[in-house]
């Protein structure tokens, strides 16, 4: 048996490369990363897949090792070419973020030390760091010190955590589901629908509150609907307000919604996934009035703090409510209970073992300080306004509401042909060109093109490029 163990040891020790091999791998990875970043200016924001795009399948898992050189080539050719390039300054579709380099270094360190960030007892420093980041976000939102939260993989999971907390706080059991009422705006993000479904609340009554002209939730319509529901013996329980809707960046009127929520005893959730970090700009603070009255707030550092994908956040004002929804005891976890001075991520989320996400957020925030983040956010706001006004000076462009944050909706319409059809052709020719990437949406059945100026790398140069491309493509389409 000893012989067999020793033989196995020899092979299993291959999993621990020596410092020479590590250094060789590091060099190769860093060279590739450097090349990627240094050539971003020549890379497209969007590339339609070529016919050999599925070559990553050639690198399927097998018993034999493959060289890093071959694997990096596979990443280069099979992954980092086709589709949207989320690191590109020209990516203005959906809601991008870019991906800050020091976040990659944070991920690297978190993976090497493999700190167990789910439980305070196991990694007090890691949990303190994540709680410190949550406390910073809580202060930013005007939340009390006692509030808790969690760094999630993204906004969707953050919304799910909030909705389950709301369900538990309002003690909605199976028999209550059909009489409970949820209020959403017509512009709510679809991750809220998904969360309602996963939370087992599909059979609740869901009311879609109409919008005003600025595409914000109409509070008078909300209150009217609640009163009707109460009259019918239903139980209004949850209302969602969005800070920065995905389509247009509109901010729902928080103060009036908070008043209504308070009057009727609703859980107020604020989905600030896109817009939340704009609160870093003092001149925007009035738009956030009353956000601190929400029972829960979600934020997405992988959008407006420019992190690589994989970081969202949820804040829950009432600690007991959060713990009621998520804290769980298990026999094999008995060592972890006594030392619990700090709330552990596993106490307020569905996860137990988790990636130490805090490091990828903390490292860039500390290395750069907050100032360049604020500058970048302010720059995006101004770029959106500039783009909006430039389009205004052009003939035949219909524009959405003046951008409240950094999203602009527009469509070309000169009355000579079906506008929806023309704008579909316009966006597909912009996407085919690929130097910039925009996405589209539809509001009340009307087709709109939208530019979401969010990536920290997007500057005036890219907005000029975008305007030139729009002009060029309109001319091309009009002349054929
Ligand atoms: C992006 C977004 C979400 C979903 O967040 P993910 O990080 O993509 O899961 C939810 N709500 C709003 C308003 C968003 O913009």
Coordinates of C-alpha atoms and ligand atoms in Angstrom, one line a residue:
X1 CA 0.0 0.0 0.0
X2 CA 2.8 2.4 0.9
X3 CA 4.3 1.8 -2.6
X4 CA 1.0 2.6 -4.2
X5 CA 0.5 5.8 -2.1
X6 CA 4.0 7.0 -3.0
X7 CA 3.4 6.4 -6.7
X8 CA 0.1 8.3 -6.5
X9 CA 1.9 11.1 -4.5
X10 CA 4.4 11.5 -7.3
X11 CA 1.6 12.1 -9.8
X12 CA -0.6 14.2 -7.5
X13 CA 2.3 16.4 -6.7
X14 CA 2.0 17.7 -10.3
X15 CA -0.8 19.8 -9.0
X16 CA 1.7 21.9 -7.1
X17 CA 3.9 23.6 -9.7
X18 CA 7.3 24.8 -8.5
X19 CA 8.3 28.4 -8.5
X20 CA 10.0 28.2 -11.9
X21 CA 7.0 26.8 -13.7
X22 CA 4.7 29.3 -11.8
X23 CA 6.9 32.1 -13.0
X24 CA 6.9 30.8 -16.5
X25 CA 3.1 30.6 -16.5
X26 CA 2.7 34.0 -14.9
X27 CA 4.8 35.5 -17.6
X28 CA 2.7 33.9 -20.3
X29 CA -0.6 35.0 -18.8
X30 CA 0.6 38.5 -18.2
X31 CA 2.0 38.8 -21.7
X32 CA -1.4 37.8 -23.0
X33 CA -3.3 40.1 -20.7
X34 CA -0.9 43.0 -21.7
X35 CA -1.4 42.3 -25.3
X36 CA -5.1 42.2 -24.8
X37 CA -5.2 45.5 -23.0
X38 CA -2.6 47.2 -25.2
X39 CA -4.5 46.3 -28.4
X40 CA -8.0 47.2 -27.1
X41 CA -8.0 50.3 -29.3
X42 CA -7.8 48.1 -32.5
X43 CA -10.2 45.5 -31.3
X44 CA -13.8 45.7 -32.3
X45 CA -16.6 46.2 -29.7
X46 CA -18.6 43.5 -31.5
X47 CA -17.5 40.8 -33.8
X48 CA -19.9 38.4 -35.6
X49 CA -18.7 34.8 -35.2
X50 CA -16.8 33.3 -38.1
X51 CA -17.2 29.8 -39.2
X52 CA -14.3 28.4 -37.2
X53 CA -15.5 29.9 -34.0
X54 CA -16.2 26.6 -32.2
X55 CA -12.6 25.6 -32.1
X56 CA -12.6 25.8 -28.3
X57 CA -14.2 22.3 -28.5
X58 CA -10.8 21.0 -29.7
X59 CA -9.6 21.7 -26.2
X60 CA -12.0 19.3 -24.4
X61 CA -10.9 17.8 -21.1
X62 CA -8.7 14.7 -21.2
X63 CA -6.1 12.7 -19.2
X64 CA -3.0 14.3 -20.8
X65 CA -1.7 17.8 -20.0
X66 CA -1.8 20.6 -22.5
X67 CA 0.7 23.4 -22.7
X68 CA -0.3 26.9 -21.5
X69 CA 0.8 28.3 -24.8
X70 CA -1.8 26.1 -26.6
X71 CA -4.4 27.0 -24.0
X72 CA -3.9 30.7 -24.3
X73 CA -4.0 30.4 -28.0
X74 CA -7.4 28.7 -27.6
X75 CA -8.6 31.5 -25.3
X76 CA -7.4 34.0 -27.8
X77 CA -9.0 32.4 -30.9
X78 CA -11.9 30.6 -29.4
X79 CA -13.2 33.0 -26.8
X80 CA -11.7 36.5 -27.0
X81 CA -12.7 37.2 -30.6
X82 CA -16.4 36.6 -31.3
X83 CA -19.4 38.3 -29.6
X84 CA -19.5 41.5 -27.6
X85 CA -16.1 42.7 -26.2
X86 CA -17.1 44.0 -22.8
X87 CA -13.7 45.5 -22.2
X88 CA -14.0 47.7 -25.3
X89 CA -14.4 51.5 -25.0
X90 CA -16.9 51.2 -27.9
X91 CA -19.3 48.9 -26.0
X92 CA -22.4 50.9 -25.2
X93 CA -25.0 48.2 -25.4
X94 CA -27.1 46.9 -22.5
X95 CA -25.3 48.1 -19.4
X96 CA -21.6 47.5 -19.5
X97 CA -18.8 48.2 -17.0
X98 CA -15.5 47.4 -18.6
X99 CA -13.5 45.5 -16.0
X100 CA -10.8 47.2 -13.9
X101 CA -7.3 45.7 -14.0
X102 CA -6.6 45.7 -10.2
X103 CA -9.8 43.7 -9.8
X104 CA -8.1 40.9 -11.7
X105 CA -5.2 41.1 -9.2
X106 CA -7.6 40.9 -6.3
X107 CA -9.2 37.8 -7.9
X108 CA -5.7 36.3 -8.3
X109 CA -4.8 36.8 -4.7
X110 CA -8.2 35.6 -3.5
X111 CA -7.7 32.4 -5.5
X112 CA -4.2 31.8 -4.4
X113 CA -4.9 32.2 -0.7
X114 CA -8.3 30.7 -1.0
X115 CA -9.6 32.4 2.1
X116 CA -13.0 31.0 3.2
X117 CA -15.0 34.2 3.0
X118 CA -18.4 32.7 3.8
X119 CA -17.9 32.4 7.5
X120 CA -16.4 34.9 10.0
X121 CA -14.8 32.1 12.2
X122 CA -12.9 30.7 9.2
X123 CA -11.7 34.0 7.7
X124 CA -12.3 36.9 10.1
X125 CA -10.2 39.3 8.0
X126 CA -11.9 38.4 4.8
X127 CA -15.4 38.7 6.3
X128 CA -14.5 42.0 8.0
X129 CA -13.3 43.4 4.6
X130 CA -16.5 42.4 2.9
X131 CA -18.6 43.8 5.7
X132 CA -16.5 47.0 5.5
X133 CA -17.4 47.3 1.8
X134 CA -21.1 46.7 2.6
X135 CA -20.9 49.3 5.4
X136 CA -19.4 51.8 2.9
X137 CA -22.2 51.2 0.5
X138 CA -24.7 51.5 3.3
X139 CA -23.3 54.8 4.4
X140 CA -23.4 56.0 0.7
X141 CA -27.1 55.1 0.6
X142 CA -27.8 56.7 4.0
X143 CA -28.6 53.4 5.7
X144 CA -28.1 53.0 9.4
X145 CA -25.0 51.3 10.8
X146 CA -27.0 48.2 11.8
X147 CA -28.0 47.4 8.3
X148 CA -26.4 44.3 6.7
X149 CA -25.7 43.1 3.2
X150 CA -23.9 40.8 0.9
X151 CA -21.6 40.9 -2.0
X152 CA -23.2 38.7 -4.7
X153 CA -22.3 37.4 -8.1
X154 CA -24.5 40.1 -9.7
X155 CA -27.7 42.2 -9.5
X156 CA -30.0 39.3 -10.3
X157 CA -29.0 37.3 -7.2
X158 CA -29.0 40.5 -5.1
X159 CA -32.6 41.1 -6.2
X160 CA -33.5 37.5 -5.3
X161 CA -32.0 37.8 -1.9
X162 CA -34.0 41.0 -1.2
X163 CA -37.3 39.5 -2.4
X164 CA -36.9 36.4 -0.3
X165 CA -36.1 38.6 2.7
X166 CA -39.3 40.6 2.0
X167 CA -41.3 37.4 1.7
X168 CA -40.1 36.1 5.0
X169 CA -40.4 39.4 6.8
X170 CA -44.0 39.7 5.7
X171 CA -44.5 36.0 6.6
X172 CA -46.0 35.1 3.3
X173 CA -46.8 31.4 3.5
X174 CA -48.3 29.2 0.8
X175 CA -51.8 30.1 1.8
X176 CA -51.1 33.8 1.6
X177 CA -49.5 33.9 -1.8
X178 CA -52.7 34.3 -3.9
X179 CA -53.8 37.3 -1.9
X180 CA -50.5 39.1 -1.7
X181 CA -49.9 41.9 -4.2
X182 CA -46.6 42.9 -5.8
X183 CA -46.3 46.3 -7.5
X184 CA -43.8 46.8 -10.3
X185 CA -43.3 49.5 -12.9
X186 CA -43.6 48.6 -16.6
X187 CA -39.9 49.3 -16.8
X188 CA -38.9 46.9 -14.1
X189 CA -35.8 44.8 -14.8
X190 CA -36.6 41.2 -15.7
X191 CA -34.4 39.9 -13.0
X192 CA -37.2 40.9 -10.6
X193 CA -39.7 38.7 -12.4
X194 CA -37.2 35.9 -12.3
X195 CA -36.7 36.4 -8.5
X196 CA -40.4 36.4 -7.9
X197 CA -40.6 33.1 -9.7
X198 CA -37.7 31.6 -7.9
X199 CA -39.1 32.9 -4.6
X200 CA -42.3 30.9 -5.3
X201 CA -44.4 34.0 -5.6
X202 CA -45.7 33.6 -9.2
X203 CA -49.2 33.1 -8.0
X204 CA -49.2 36.4 -6.2
X205 CA -51.0 39.3 -7.9
X206 CA -48.5 41.3 -9.9
X207 CA -49.6 44.8 -10.8
X208 CA -47.8 46.7 -13.5
X209 CA -48.1 50.4 -12.7
X210 CA -48.2 52.7 -15.8
X211 CA -45.4 55.2 -16.5
X212 CA -45.4 59.0 -16.8
X213 CA -43.9 60.8 -19.8
X214 CA -40.4 60.5 -18.3
X215 CA -40.9 56.7 -18.2
X216 CA -41.1 56.7 -14.4
X217 CA -43.5 54.9 -12.2
X218 CA -46.7 56.9 -11.8
X219 CA -47.2 57.2 -8.1
X220 CA -50.9 58.3 -8.3
X221 CA -51.6 55.2 -10.4
X222 CA -49.7 53.1 -7.8
X223 CA -51.7 54.5 -4.9
X224 CA -55.0 54.1 -6.7
X225 CA -54.2 50.5 -7.5
X226 CA -53.3 49.7 -3.9
X227 CA -56.5 51.2 -2.6
X228 CA -58.5 49.1 -5.1
X229 CA -56.6 46.0 -4.0
X230 CA -57.2 46.7 -0.3
X231 CA -60.9 47.2 -1.0
X232 CA -60.9 43.8 -2.6
X233 CA -59.5 42.2 0.5
X234 CA -56.0 41.7 -1.0
X235 CA -52.8 42.3 0.8
X236 CA -50.4 44.7 -0.8
X237 CA -46.9 43.6 0.2
X238 CA -44.1 44.6 -2.1
X239 CA -43.2 47.5 -4.3
X240 CA -40.1 47.9 -6.5
X241 CA -38.6 51.2 -7.5
X242 CA -35.8 51.4 -10.0
X243 CA -32.9 53.9 -9.8
X244 CA -31.8 54.0 -13.4
X245 CA -34.0 51.8 -15.5
X246 CA -32.2 49.6 -18.0
X247 CA -34.0 51.0 -21.0
X248 CA -33.7 54.7 -20.4
X249 CA -31.9 55.3 -17.1
X250 CA -35.0 56.9 -15.5
X251 CA -35.1 57.2 -11.7
X252 CA -38.5 56.4 -10.2
X253 CA -39.8 59.1 -7.8
X254 CA -38.4 57.6 -4.6
X255 CA -39.8 60.0 -2.0
X256 CA -43.4 59.6 -3.1
X257 CA -43.1 55.9 -3.5
X258 CA -41.5 55.7 0.0
X259 CA -44.5 57.6 1.3
X260 CA -47.0 55.2 -0.3
X261 CA -45.0 52.2 0.9
X262 CA -45.0 53.6 4.4
X263 CA -48.8 54.4 4.4
X264 CA -49.7 50.9 3.2
X265 CA -47.0 48.9 5.0
X266 CA -45.3 47.7 1.8
X267 CA -41.8 46.4 1.6
X268 CA -39.9 49.0 -0.5
X269 CA -37.2 47.5 -2.6
X270 CA -35.0 49.9 -4.6
X271 CA -33.2 48.3 -7.6
X272 CA -30.3 50.6 -8.0
X273 CA -28.2 48.1 -10.0
X274 CA -27.3 50.5 -12.7
X275 CA -27.9 53.9 -11.0
X276 CA -26.9 53.5 -7.4
X277 CA -23.2 54.5 -7.5
X278 CA -24.1 57.8 -9.2
X279 CA -25.0 58.8 -5.7
X280 CA -21.2 59.4 -5.3
X281 CA -21.8 62.6 -7.2
X282 CA -23.1 65.3 -4.8
X283 CA -25.0 67.1 -7.5
X284 CA -27.1 64.0 -8.1
X285 CA -27.9 63.5 -4.4
X286 CA -31.4 65.1 -4.6
X287 CA -32.5 62.4 -7.1
X288 CA -31.7 59.8 -4.4
X289 CA -33.8 61.5 -1.7
X290 CA -35.6 58.9 0.4
X291 CA -33.5 55.9 -0.9
X292 CA -32.5 55.4 2.8
X293 CA -36.2 54.7 3.5
X294 CA -36.1 51.5 1.4
X295 CA -36.1 48.1 3.2
X296 CA -33.6 46.8 0.7
X297 CA -31.4 48.2 -2.0
X298 CA -29.4 46.4 -4.8
X299 CA -26.3 47.7 -6.5
X300 CA -24.0 46.4 -9.2
X301 CA -20.3 47.2 -8.8
X302 CA -19.8 45.3 -12.1
X303 CA -21.7 48.1 -13.8
X304 CA -21.1 51.6 -12.4
X305 CA -17.9 50.7 -10.4
X306 CA -16.5 49.2 -13.6
X307 CA -15.6 45.9 -12.0
X308 CA -15.3 42.7 -14.1
X309 CA -18.5 40.7 -14.2
X310 CA -19.3 38.8 -11.1
X311 CA -20.0 41.5 -8.4
X312 CA -23.4 42.7 -7.2
X313 CA -24.5 43.8 -3.8
X314 CA -27.6 43.8 -1.7
X315 CA -28.2 45.9 1.4
X316 CA -30.9 45.0 3.9
X317 CA -31.8 47.6 6.4
X318 CA -33.1 45.3 9.2
X319 CA -30.5 42.8 10.4
X320 CA -33.1 40.5 12.1
X321 CA -35.1 40.3 8.9
X322 CA -32.1 39.3 6.9
X323 CA -31.0 36.7 9.4
X324 CA -34.5 35.3 9.6
X325 CA -34.5 34.7 5.9
X326 CA -31.0 33.1 5.7
X327 CA -29.3 32.1 8.9
X328 CA -29.3 28.4 9.3
X329 CA -27.6 26.0 11.8
X330 CA -26.0 22.7 11.0
X331 CA -24.3 20.1 13.2
X332 CA -21.1 20.2 11.3
X333 CA -21.0 24.0 11.6
X334 CA -21.0 24.0 15.4
X335 CA -17.5 25.4 15.7
X336 CA -18.5 28.5 13.9
X337 CA -21.3 29.7 16.1
X338 CA -19.5 31.1 19.2
X339 CA -17.2 33.5 17.5
X340 CA -20.0 35.2 15.6
X341 CA -19.4 38.9 16.5
X342 CA -19.6 39.9 12.8
X343 CA -22.4 38.8 10.5
X344 CA -21.1 36.2 8.1
X345 CA -22.0 36.3 4.4
X346 CA -23.5 32.9 4.8
X347 CA -26.0 34.3 7.4
X348 CA -27.5 36.7 4.9
X349 CA -27.3 34.9 1.6
X350 CA -28.0 31.4 0.1
X351 CA -24.3 30.7 -0.3
X352 CA -22.0 28.9 2.1
X353 CA -18.7 28.5 0.5
X354 CA -18.1 31.4 -1.7
X355 CA -15.5 33.3 -3.8
X356 CA -13.8 36.0 -1.7
X357 CA -15.3 38.8 -3.9
X358 CA -14.4 41.6 -1.5
X359 CA -10.8 41.6 -2.7
X360 CA -11.6 42.4 -6.3
X361 CA -13.7 45.3 -5.2
X362 CA -11.5 46.7 -2.4
X363 CA -8.2 46.6 -4.3
X364 CA -9.2 49.0 -7.1
X365 CA -11.2 51.2 -4.7
X366 CA -8.1 51.6 -2.5
X367 CA -5.4 51.7 -5.2
X368 CA -7.2 54.5 -7.1
X369 CA -9.1 56.1 -4.3
X370 CA -12.7 57.3 -5.0
X371 CA -11.8 60.4 -7.0
X372 CA -11.3 58.9 -10.4
X373 CA -14.4 56.8 -10.0
X374 CA -16.4 60.0 -9.3
X375 CA -14.7 61.7 -12.3
X376 CA -15.5 58.8 -14.6
X377 CA -19.2 58.7 -13.5
X378 CA -19.5 62.5 -14.0
X379 CA -17.8 62.2 -17.4
X380 CA -20.3 59.5 -18.5
X381 CA -23.2 61.8 -17.5
X382 CA -21.8 64.6 -19.5
X383 CA -20.9 62.4 -22.5
X384 CA -24.6 61.2 -22.5
X385 CA -25.8 64.8 -22.4
X386 CA -23.4 65.8 -25.2
X387 CA -24.4 62.8 -27.3
X388 CA -28.1 63.7 -26.7
X389 CA -27.6 67.3 -27.7
X390 CA -25.5 66.4 -30.8
X391 CA -28.3 64.1 -32.0
X392 CA -30.8 67.0 -31.3
X393 CA -28.9 69.2 -33.8
X394 CA -29.3 66.5 -36.5
X395 CA -32.4 66.3 -38.7
X396 CA -34.8 63.4 -38.4
X397 CA -33.7 62.0 -35.0
X398 CA -36.4 61.4 -32.5
X399 CA -35.0 61.3 -28.9
X400 CA -36.2 59.6 -25.7
X401 CA -36.3 61.6 -22.5
X402 CA -33.3 63.8 -21.7
X403 CA -30.9 61.4 -20.0
X404 CA -31.2 61.4 -16.3
X405 CA -28.1 59.2 -16.0
X406 CA -26.0 58.0 -18.9
X407 CA -28.4 56.2 -21.2
X408 CA -29.7 57.8 -24.4
X409 CA -32.6 56.5 -26.4
X410 CA -33.0 57.5 -30.0
X411 CA -34.5 56.6 -33.4
X412 CA -34.2 57.9 -36.9
X413 CA -37.4 58.8 -38.5
X414 CA -37.8 61.0 -41.6
X415 CA -41.4 59.9 -42.4
X416 CA -40.5 58.3 -45.7
X417 CA -40.6 54.7 -44.6
X418 CA -41.6 52.5 -41.6
X419 CA -39.4 53.8 -38.8
X420 CA -39.2 50.6 -36.8
X421 CA -38.0 48.7 -39.9
X422 CA -35.4 51.4 -40.7
X423 CA -34.1 51.5 -37.1
X424 CA -33.7 47.7 -37.1
X425 CA -31.7 48.0 -40.2
X426 CA -29.7 50.8 -38.7
X427 CA -28.8 49.0 -35.6
X428 CA -27.8 45.8 -37.4
X429 CA -25.5 47.8 -39.7
X430 CA -23.9 49.5 -36.7
X431 CA -23.4 46.1 -35.1
X432 CA -22.1 44.6 -38.2
X433 CA -19.5 47.4 -38.5
X434 CA -18.6 46.5 -34.9
X435 CA -16.4 49.5 -34.0
X436 CA -19.1 50.4 -31.5
X437 CA -21.8 48.2 -30.1
X438 CA -25.3 49.5 -29.3
X439 CA -28.4 47.5 -28.3
X440 CA -32.1 48.2 -28.9
X441 CA -35.3 48.0 -27.0
X442 CA -39.0 48.5 -27.5
X443 CA -41.2 50.7 -25.4
X444 CA -45.0 50.4 -25.9
X445 CA -44.3 48.6 -29.2
X446 CA -42.0 51.3 -30.6
X447 CA -38.4 50.3 -31.5
X448 CA -35.6 52.4 -30.0
X449 CA -31.9 52.3 -30.2
X450 CA -30.1 53.0 -27.0
X451 CA -26.6 54.0 -26.1
X452 CA -25.5 53.2 -22.5
X453 CA -22.3 55.2 -21.8
X454 CA -21.0 53.4 -18.8
X455 CA -17.6 51.9 -19.4
X456 CA -14.8 53.9 -17.8
X457 CA -12.7 53.6 -21.0
X458 CA -15.4 55.4 -23.0
X459 CA -14.4 59.0 -23.6
X460 CA -15.2 61.9 -26.0
X461 CA -13.3 60.2 -28.8
X462 CA -15.7 57.2 -28.7
X463 CA -18.7 59.5 -28.7
X464 CA -17.4 61.2 -31.8
X465 CA -16.8 57.9 -33.4
X466 CA -20.3 56.8 -32.5
X467 CA -21.8 59.9 -34.0
X468 CA -19.8 59.5 -37.2
X469 CA -20.8 55.9 -37.5
X470 CA -24.5 56.8 -37.0
X471 CA -24.3 59.5 -39.7
X472 CA -22.4 57.1 -42.0
X473 CA -24.8 54.2 -41.6
X474 CA -27.9 56.4 -42.0
X475 CA -26.4 57.8 -45.3
X476 CA -25.6 54.3 -46.5
X477 CA -29.0 52.9 -45.8
X478 CA -30.7 56.0 -47.3
X479 CA -28.7 55.7 -50.5
X480 CA -29.5 52.1 -51.1
Ligands
LIG1 C1 -28.3 44.9 -14.7 C2 -29.5 45.1 -13.9 C3 -30.0 44.0 -13.1 C4 -29.4 42.6 -13.1 O1 -28.1 42.6 -12.7 P1 -27.1 41.4 -13.2 O2 -25.8 41.9 -12.5 O3 -27.1 41.5 -14.7 O4 -27.6 40.1 -12.7 C5 -31.1 44.3 -12.3 N1 -31.7 45.5 -12.3 C6 -31.2 46.5 -13.1 C7 -31.9 47.9 -13.1 C8 -30.1 46.3 -13.9 O5 -29.6 47.3 -14.7

